[in-house]
Short mmCIF file of C-alpha atoms and ligand atoms in Angstrom, two decimals:
data_model
loop_
_atom_site.label_atom_id
_atom_site.label_comp_id
_atom_site.label_asym_id
_atom_site.label_seq_id
_atom_site.Cartn_x
_atom_site.Cartn_y
_atom_site.Cartn_z
CA MET U 7 0.45 40.37 7.54
CA LYS U 8 3.03 37.37 7.11
CA THR U 9 3.91 35.98 3.80
CA GLU U 10 6.34 33.29 4.90
CA TYR U 11 7.28 31.36 8.01
CA TYR U 12 9.57 28.55 9.21
CA VAL U 13 8.63 25.13 10.63
CA GLY U 14 11.81 24.31 12.46
CA ASN U 15 14.35 25.04 9.61
CA VAL U 16 11.86 24.35 6.83
CA LYS U 17 10.97 27.51 5.06
CA ILE U 18 7.33 27.82 4.06
CA LYS U 19 7.07 30.46 1.31
CA PRO U 20 4.52 31.53 0.49
CA ASN U 21 2.72 30.79 3.75
CA LEU U 22 -0.09 28.76 1.97
CA VAL U 23 -0.60 25.20 2.78
CA LEU U 24 -2.48 22.56 0.81
CA ALA U 25 -4.76 20.82 3.40
CA PRO U 26 -4.59 17.08 3.88
CA MET U 27 -7.72 15.42 2.37
CA ALA U 28 -8.13 11.73 2.47
CA GLY U 29 -9.13 10.38 -0.82
CA VAL U 30 -8.22 13.56 -2.60
CA THR U 31 -4.66 14.84 -1.98
CA ASP U 32 -2.79 11.84 -3.38
CA SER U 33 0.52 12.37 -5.05
CA ALA U 34 -1.03 12.92 -8.51
CA PHE U 35 -3.40 15.61 -7.14
CA ARG U 36 -0.70 17.29 -5.14
CA LYS U 37 1.64 17.60 -8.20
CA LEU U 38 -1.12 19.09 -10.39
CA ILE U 39 -1.95 21.65 -7.55
CA LYS U 40 1.71 22.40 -6.99
CA ARG U 41 2.14 23.00 -10.79
CA CYS U 42 -0.63 25.68 -10.56
CA GLY U 43 1.76 27.61 -8.31
CA GLY U 44 1.78 29.44 -4.94
CA VAL U 45 1.73 26.41 -2.71
CA GLY U 46 4.29 26.69 0.21
CA LEU U 47 3.67 23.28 1.91
CA ILE U 48 1.90 20.14 0.97
CA VAL U 49 0.53 17.64 3.41
CA THR U 50 -0.29 14.02 2.47
CA GLU U 51 -3.66 12.35 3.12
CA PHE U 52 -3.71 10.93 6.63
CA ILE U 53 -1.96 7.53 6.95
CA SER U 54 -2.67 4.85 9.60
CA VAL U 55 0.30 4.11 11.78
CA GLU U 56 -1.20 0.76 12.49
CA GLY U 57 -1.19 0.04 8.79
CA LEU U 58 2.27 1.43 8.20
CA THR U 59 4.03 -0.28 11.00
CA ARG U 60 2.39 -3.57 10.09
CA ASN U 61 3.68 -3.09 6.53
CA ASN U 62 0.30 -2.66 4.94
CA LEU U 63 1.01 -1.95 1.25
CA LYS U 64 -1.77 0.57 1.04
CA SER U 65 -0.36 2.75 3.80
CA HIS U 66 3.07 2.58 2.26
CA LYS U 67 1.77 3.67 -1.04
CA LEU U 68 -0.02 6.66 0.64
CA MET U 69 3.37 7.73 1.85
CA TYR U 70 4.74 7.92 -1.61
CA PHE U 71 5.80 11.36 -2.87
CA GLU U 72 8.00 12.87 -5.56
CA PRO U 73 10.78 15.51 -5.17
CA GLU U 74 8.72 18.16 -6.93
CA GLU U 75 6.22 18.07 -3.97
CA LYS U 76 8.72 19.25 -1.48
CA PRO U 77 8.52 20.64 1.11
CA ILE U 78 6.13 17.85 2.17
CA SER U 79 4.72 16.88 5.41
CA ILE U 80 3.54 13.25 6.04
CA GLN U 81 0.51 13.05 8.18
CA PHE U 82 -0.33 10.11 10.54
CA PHE U 83 -3.20 9.10 12.61
CA GLY U 84 -3.30 6.58 15.39
CA HIS U 85 -3.70 6.09 19.16
CA ASN U 86 -0.54 4.17 20.05
CA SER U 87 2.53 6.20 20.86
CA ASP U 88 5.04 3.47 20.07
CA ARG U 89 3.48 3.05 16.64
CA MET U 90 3.32 6.71 15.97
CA ALA U 91 6.88 7.08 16.89
CA ALA U 92 7.90 4.16 14.61
CA ALA U 93 5.84 5.55 11.74
CA ALA U 94 7.54 8.92 12.19
CA GLU U 95 10.93 7.18 11.87
CA VAL U 96 9.82 5.59 8.63
CA ALA U 97 8.68 8.89 7.29
CA GLU U 98 11.92 10.59 8.19
CA ALA U 99 13.94 7.89 6.57
CA ALA U 100 11.77 8.29 3.49
CA GLY U 101 12.88 11.92 3.19
CA ALA U 102 9.85 13.74 4.51
CA ASP U 103 10.50 17.31 5.47
CA ILE U 104 7.91 17.34 8.25
CA VAL U 105 5.87 14.75 10.17
CA ASP U 106 2.35 15.79 11.12
CA ILE U 107 0.06 13.99 13.62
CA ASN U 108 -3.74 14.13 13.10
CA CYS U 109 -5.90 14.91 16.10
CA GLY U 110 -8.73 16.31 14.09
CA CYS U 111 -10.39 13.47 12.05
CA PRO U 112 -13.97 13.10 13.05
CA ALA U 113 -14.66 9.80 11.30
CA LYS U 114 -16.31 7.19 13.56
CA GLN U 115 -13.92 4.44 12.73
CA VAL U 116 -10.98 6.56 13.60
CA VAL U 117 -12.44 8.11 16.71
CA ASN U 118 -13.73 4.77 18.00
CA SER U 119 -10.21 3.29 17.90
CA GLY U 120 -8.89 6.19 19.98
CA GLY U 121 -7.25 8.31 17.27
CA GLY U 122 -8.04 11.58 15.36
CA SER U 123 -10.26 14.09 17.19
CA SER U 124 -10.85 11.63 20.13
CA LEU U 125 -7.47 12.54 21.43
CA LEU U 126 -8.87 16.10 22.20
CA LYS U 127 -10.71 14.28 24.98
CA ASP U 128 -7.68 12.52 26.29
CA LEU U 129 -4.89 15.08 26.48
CA PRO U 130 -2.56 12.95 28.61
CA LYS U 131 -2.68 10.36 25.78
CA MET U 132 -2.05 12.91 23.20
CA GLU U 133 0.89 14.36 25.23
CA LYS U 134 2.41 10.89 25.38
CA ILE U 135 2.06 10.41 21.67
CA LEU U 136 3.52 13.83 20.94
CA LYS U 137 6.50 13.54 23.35
CA GLU U 138 7.47 9.97 22.36
CA THR U 139 7.26 10.79 18.60
CA ARG U 140 9.23 14.08 19.18
CA ARG U 141 11.92 12.12 20.90
CA VAL U 142 12.63 9.79 18.03
CA ILE U 143 12.87 12.15 15.00
CA LYS U 144 15.09 15.05 14.08
CA ILE U 145 12.84 16.66 11.40
CA PRO U 146 10.00 18.97 12.58
CA LEU U 147 6.96 17.45 14.18
CA THR U 148 3.66 19.34 13.82
CA LEU U 149 0.02 18.80 14.96
CA LYS U 150 -3.25 19.28 13.18
CA TYR U 151 -6.35 19.36 15.28
CA ARG U 152 -9.94 20.76 15.71
CA ILE U 153 -10.85 23.40 18.27
CA GLY U 154 -12.45 20.84 20.56
CA TRP U 155 -14.71 17.80 20.74
CA ASP U 156 -17.88 19.77 20.94
CA GLU U 157 -19.06 23.30 21.67
CA ASN U 158 -18.95 22.63 25.37
CA SER U 159 -15.37 21.44 25.42
CA ILE U 160 -13.37 23.85 23.28
CA ASN U 161 -9.78 23.32 24.32
CA ALA U 162 -7.71 24.62 21.33
CA VAL U 163 -5.62 26.99 23.34
CA GLU U 164 -4.85 24.27 26.07
CA VAL U 165 -3.95 21.83 23.26
CA GLY U 166 -1.68 24.46 21.55
CA LYS U 167 0.17 25.23 24.70
CA MET U 168 0.62 21.62 25.53
CA ALA U 169 1.87 20.82 22.05
CA GLU U 170 4.36 23.73 22.20
CA ALA U 171 5.61 22.32 25.54
CA CYS U 172 6.15 18.98 23.90
CA GLY U 173 8.43 20.49 21.23
CA ILE U 174 5.85 20.53 18.43
CA GLU U 175 7.01 23.08 15.74
CA GLN U 176 3.60 24.08 14.21
CA VAL U 177 0.05 23.67 15.01
CA ALA U 178 -2.62 23.73 12.25
CA ILE U 179 -6.15 24.10 13.53
CA HIS U 180 -9.46 23.42 11.73
CA GLY U 181 -11.83 25.88 13.35
CA ARG U 182 -14.67 23.35 13.91
CA THR U 183 -15.44 20.94 16.63
CA ARG U 184 -15.58 17.18 16.19
CA MET U 185 -19.36 17.16 16.53
CA GLN U 186 -19.73 19.84 13.91
CA GLY U 187 -18.20 17.54 11.27
CA TYR U 188 -18.27 19.85 8.25
CA SER U 189 -21.44 21.74 9.26
CA GLY U 190 -21.66 25.40 10.25
CA PHE U 191 -18.60 27.54 9.92
CA ALA U 192 -14.98 27.41 11.14
CA ASP U 193 -14.43 29.65 14.15
CA TRP U 194 -11.45 31.75 13.45
CA ASN U 195 -11.70 33.63 16.67
CA VAL U 196 -10.62 30.54 18.45
CA ILE U 197 -7.68 30.05 15.99
CA ALA U 198 -6.65 33.64 16.65
CA GLN U 199 -6.75 32.92 20.54
CA VAL U 200 -4.25 30.01 19.92
CA LYS U 201 -2.03 32.34 17.91
CA GLN U 202 -1.94 34.77 20.82
CA ALA U 203 -1.23 32.04 23.28
CA VAL U 204 1.80 30.20 21.64
CA LYS U 205 5.12 31.18 20.05
CA ILE U 206 5.24 28.34 17.43
CA PRO U 207 3.73 28.97 14.00
CA VAL U 208 -0.09 28.64 13.88
CA VAL U 209 -1.82 27.78 10.59
CA GLY U 210 -5.58 28.35 10.32
CA SER U 211 -7.87 26.05 8.44
CA GLY U 212 -11.60 26.24 7.41
CA ASP U 213 -13.73 27.68 4.77
CA VAL U 214 -11.15 29.66 2.82
CA CYS U 215 -12.64 29.64 -0.56
CA SER U 216 -11.18 32.79 -2.22
CA ALA U 217 -8.01 34.78 -2.30
CA GLU U 218 -9.79 37.68 -0.57
CA GLN U 219 -10.89 35.38 2.39
CA ALA U 220 -7.33 34.09 2.76
CA LEU U 221 -5.84 37.59 2.94
CA GLN U 222 -8.62 38.64 5.37
CA ARG U 223 -7.82 35.77 7.70
CA LEU U 224 -4.04 36.38 7.59
CA ARG U 225 -4.55 40.05 8.32
CA GLU U 226 -7.28 39.62 11.03
CA THR U 227 -5.92 36.80 13.03
CA ASP U 228 -2.13 37.23 12.61
CA VAL U 229 -1.85 33.50 11.93
CA ASP U 230 1.39 32.42 10.24
CA GLY U 231 -0.19 30.61 7.35
CA VAL U 232 -3.56 29.53 5.96
CA MET U 233 -4.44 26.06 4.93
CA ILE U 234 -6.87 25.48 2.05
CA GLY U 235 -8.73 22.25 1.27
CA ARG U 236 -11.99 22.21 -0.48
CA GLY U 237 -11.31 25.67 -1.92
CA ALA U 238 -8.32 24.18 -3.80
CA MET U 239 -10.49 21.45 -5.27
CA ALA U 240 -12.76 24.21 -6.59
CA ASN U 241 -9.98 26.44 -7.68
CA PRO U 242 -6.42 24.84 -7.95
CA TRP U 243 -5.04 28.32 -8.79
CA ILE U 244 -6.18 29.81 -5.48
CA PHE U 245 -2.68 29.67 -3.92
CA ARG U 246 -1.10 31.40 -6.85
CA GLN U 247 -3.80 34.05 -6.86
CA ILE U 248 -3.19 34.76 -3.06
CA ASP U 249 0.64 34.72 -3.58
CA GLU U 250 0.35 37.19 -6.53
CA ILE U 251 -1.89 39.57 -4.62
CA MET U 252 0.60 39.44 -1.70
CA GLN U 253 3.28 40.42 -4.14
CA GLY U 254 1.18 43.25 -5.62
CA ILE U 255 0.71 41.52 -8.98
CA THR U 256 -2.64 41.15 -10.61
CA PRO U 257 -3.80 37.56 -9.83
CA HIS U 258 -3.92 35.04 -12.56
CA GLN U 259 -7.37 34.20 -13.73
CA PRO U 260 -7.35 30.68 -15.23
CA THR U 261 -8.90 30.52 -18.77
CA ILE U 262 -11.51 27.89 -19.55
CA GLU U 263 -8.93 26.07 -21.60
CA GLU U 264 -6.67 25.83 -18.53
CA LYS U 265 -9.53 24.46 -16.46
CA ARG U 266 -10.39 21.97 -19.01
CA ILE U 267 -6.84 20.85 -19.32
CA PHE U 268 -6.51 20.47 -15.55
CA LEU U 269 -9.39 18.06 -15.51
CA VAL U 270 -8.32 16.11 -18.64
CA ASP U 271 -4.74 15.85 -17.11
CA TYR U 272 -6.20 14.71 -13.76
CA LEU U 273 -8.16 12.01 -15.66
CA ALA U 274 -5.07 10.82 -17.64
CA VAL U 275 -3.01 10.61 -14.36
CA MET U 276 -5.86 8.77 -12.46
CA LEU U 277 -6.11 6.23 -15.30
CA GLN U 278 -2.48 5.45 -14.75
CA GLU U 279 -2.46 5.39 -10.99
CA MET U 280 -5.75 3.95 -9.89
CA PRO U 281 -6.17 0.18 -9.87
CA THR U 282 -9.34 0.24 -12.00
CA GLU U 283 -11.03 2.42 -14.55
CA LYS U 284 -14.06 2.65 -12.29
CA SER U 285 -11.99 3.97 -9.36
CA ALA U 286 -10.23 6.55 -11.72
CA LEU U 287 -13.58 7.80 -12.97
CA GLY U 288 -14.91 8.02 -9.30
CA LYS U 289 -11.96 10.31 -8.37
CA VAL U 290 -12.53 12.50 -11.41
CA LYS U 291 -16.27 12.84 -10.78
CA GLN U 292 -15.44 13.80 -7.20
CA LEU U 293 -13.17 16.51 -8.27
CA CYS U 294 -15.50 17.73 -11.04
CA GLY U 295 -18.10 18.19 -8.32
CA HIS U 296 -15.97 20.72 -6.53
CA PHE U 297 -14.33 22.12 -9.66
CA THR U 298 -17.59 23.36 -11.20
CA ARG U 299 -19.15 24.67 -8.05
CA GLY U 300 -20.84 28.03 -8.76
CA LEU U 301 -20.12 27.80 -12.52
CA PRO U 302 -23.07 28.34 -14.88
CA GLY U 303 -24.61 24.99 -15.86
CA GLY U 304 -22.36 23.40 -13.26
CA ALA U 305 -25.32 21.33 -11.81
CA THR U 306 -26.26 19.86 -15.07
CA PHE U 307 -22.79 19.01 -15.92
CA ARG U 308 -22.29 17.27 -12.53
CA ASN U 309 -25.39 15.31 -13.18
CA GLN U 310 -24.25 14.33 -16.60
CA ILE U 311 -20.78 13.16 -15.47
CA PHE U 312 -22.30 11.28 -12.51
CA HIS U 313 -23.95 9.16 -15.14
CA SER U 314 -20.83 8.75 -17.35
CA ASN U 315 -19.51 5.15 -17.12
CA THR U 316 -16.61 5.19 -19.53
CA VAL U 317 -13.51 7.25 -20.08
CA SER U 318 -14.61 8.57 -23.46
CA GLU U 319 -18.07 9.47 -22.26
CA LEU U 320 -16.55 11.39 -19.34
CA THR U 321 -13.99 13.11 -21.51
CA ASP U 322 -16.70 14.18 -24.05
CA LYS U 323 -18.79 15.58 -21.22
CA ILE U 324 -15.79 17.67 -19.87
CA ASN U 325 -14.92 18.87 -23.42
CA GLU U 326 -18.56 19.65 -24.21
CA TYR U 327 -19.09 21.46 -20.92
CA PHE U 328 -15.99 23.76 -21.11
CA ALA U 329 -16.93 24.61 -24.80
CA THR U 330 -20.12 26.07 -23.55
CA VAL U 331 -18.98 28.11 -20.48
CA GLU U 332 -18.91 31.83 -21.03
CA PRO U 333 -15.30 32.98 -20.57
CA GLU U 334 -16.05 35.85 -18.32
CA LEU U 335 -18.27 33.61 -16.06
CA SER U 336 -15.68 30.99 -15.65
CA TYR U 337 -13.51 32.91 -13.25
CA VAL U 338 -13.34 31.68 -9.75
C1 FMN S 421 -12.56 15.07 1.69
C2 FMN S 421 -11.84 15.60 2.93
C3 FMN S 421 -10.83 14.77 3.46
C4 FMN S 421 -10.14 15.18 4.62
N1 FMN S 421 -9.04 14.39 5.08
C5 FMN S 421 -8.22 14.99 6.11
C6 FMN S 421 -7.13 14.28 6.38
O1 FMN S 421 -6.81 13.19 5.98
N2 FMN S 421 -6.33 14.81 7.42
C7 FMN S 421 -6.67 15.93 8.03
O2 FMN S 421 -5.99 16.47 9.05
N3 FMN S 421 -7.78 16.71 7.67
C8 FMN S 421 -8.51 16.22 6.62
N4 FMN S 421 -9.57 16.96 6.27
C9 FMN S 421 -9.78 18.40 6.76
C10 FMN S 421 -9.11 19.46 5.93
O3 FMN S 421 -7.72 19.22 6.02
C11 FMN S 421 -9.44 20.83 6.37
O4 FMN S 421 -9.00 21.01 7.73
C12 FMN S 421 -10.98 21.05 6.32
O5 FMN S 421 -11.51 20.49 5.13
C13 FMN S 421 -11.33 22.55 6.49
O6 FMN S 421 -10.68 23.24 5.51
P1 FMN S 421 -11.43 23.62 4.09
O7 FMN S 421 -12.67 24.47 4.44
O8 FMN S 421 -10.44 24.48 3.41
O9 FMN S 421 -11.70 22.40 3.28
C14 FMN S 421 -10.38 16.55 5.18
C15 FMN S 421 -11.39 17.19 4.50
C16 FMN S 421 -12.08 16.78 3.45
C17 FMN S 421 -13.10 17.73 2.90
#
């Protein structure tokens, strides 16, 4: 089982990657996750190359990162090879360690404009984007994609080989088709087939929610790394726990107080960074939803915070909830 790998000359140690999640993995969230430990690579939310190359302020803000987040990969989506290449140059100049191209997003507005997972149906176009972007930057270029458009057109191996031939230095594969959205389960057999078919690093993504699952995936599929998204929202310490098990150390079990502090810190940062109090509260509510999944009384808590409309109300609910959770039941 691997515990580290290289993307070009960028060392990823441990081989645990925070998945890009639009609307979630902004700089504030990424820093809090990184401080929990064990993250080898961080990826930004996806950024529109159309927006970035037309100097859209929001797209430029999404590209913002701080040194403590490094190594960091900046992810782009788009359908135009010139704009993708231009965006990659901007990311390189901004100090990104890696540029990543999204060919997995299932959202209609992305797909209908020819980007994201729709490129899985147009490999010549994807190839053009990969080649032209590869040509203009020196830092590693990576690809994240789904296993296919639908169950009748699974082409993950073909895409992996094509990407390798274009000079792509890592592929990350979410083991679902576009048509699946987030339903069903990620198919790690297909991810393992890609690993067998290419020499570049392969990172698996989908449904890793515990340290045990991550280790099992690493062992069984021989992938170079695992990427964790929703599992990290539920348990920001998951990377540290996996890393510690890999090192033979008893994994850290966050205390209730650590969990409470994580949410309260997140709220404080969101209040600073989000344009309005309402949007900050929205972000915290979203995280709370995942964070308390499976915890006793979690459903009631989620319902209560959903109806909290002020910062003090939300803070009170968080404090009240964590004061009532039984310590031994709070472990994730
Ligand atoms: C809210 C949300 C936003 C996402 N945004 C992105 C994105 O911007 N770029 C991307 O490549 N994948 C995105 N994904 C997919 C994740 O990176 C990941 O591949 C997927 O959630 C499966 O992994 P998980 O089961 O560990 O969450 C998103 C997923 C979620 C849940």
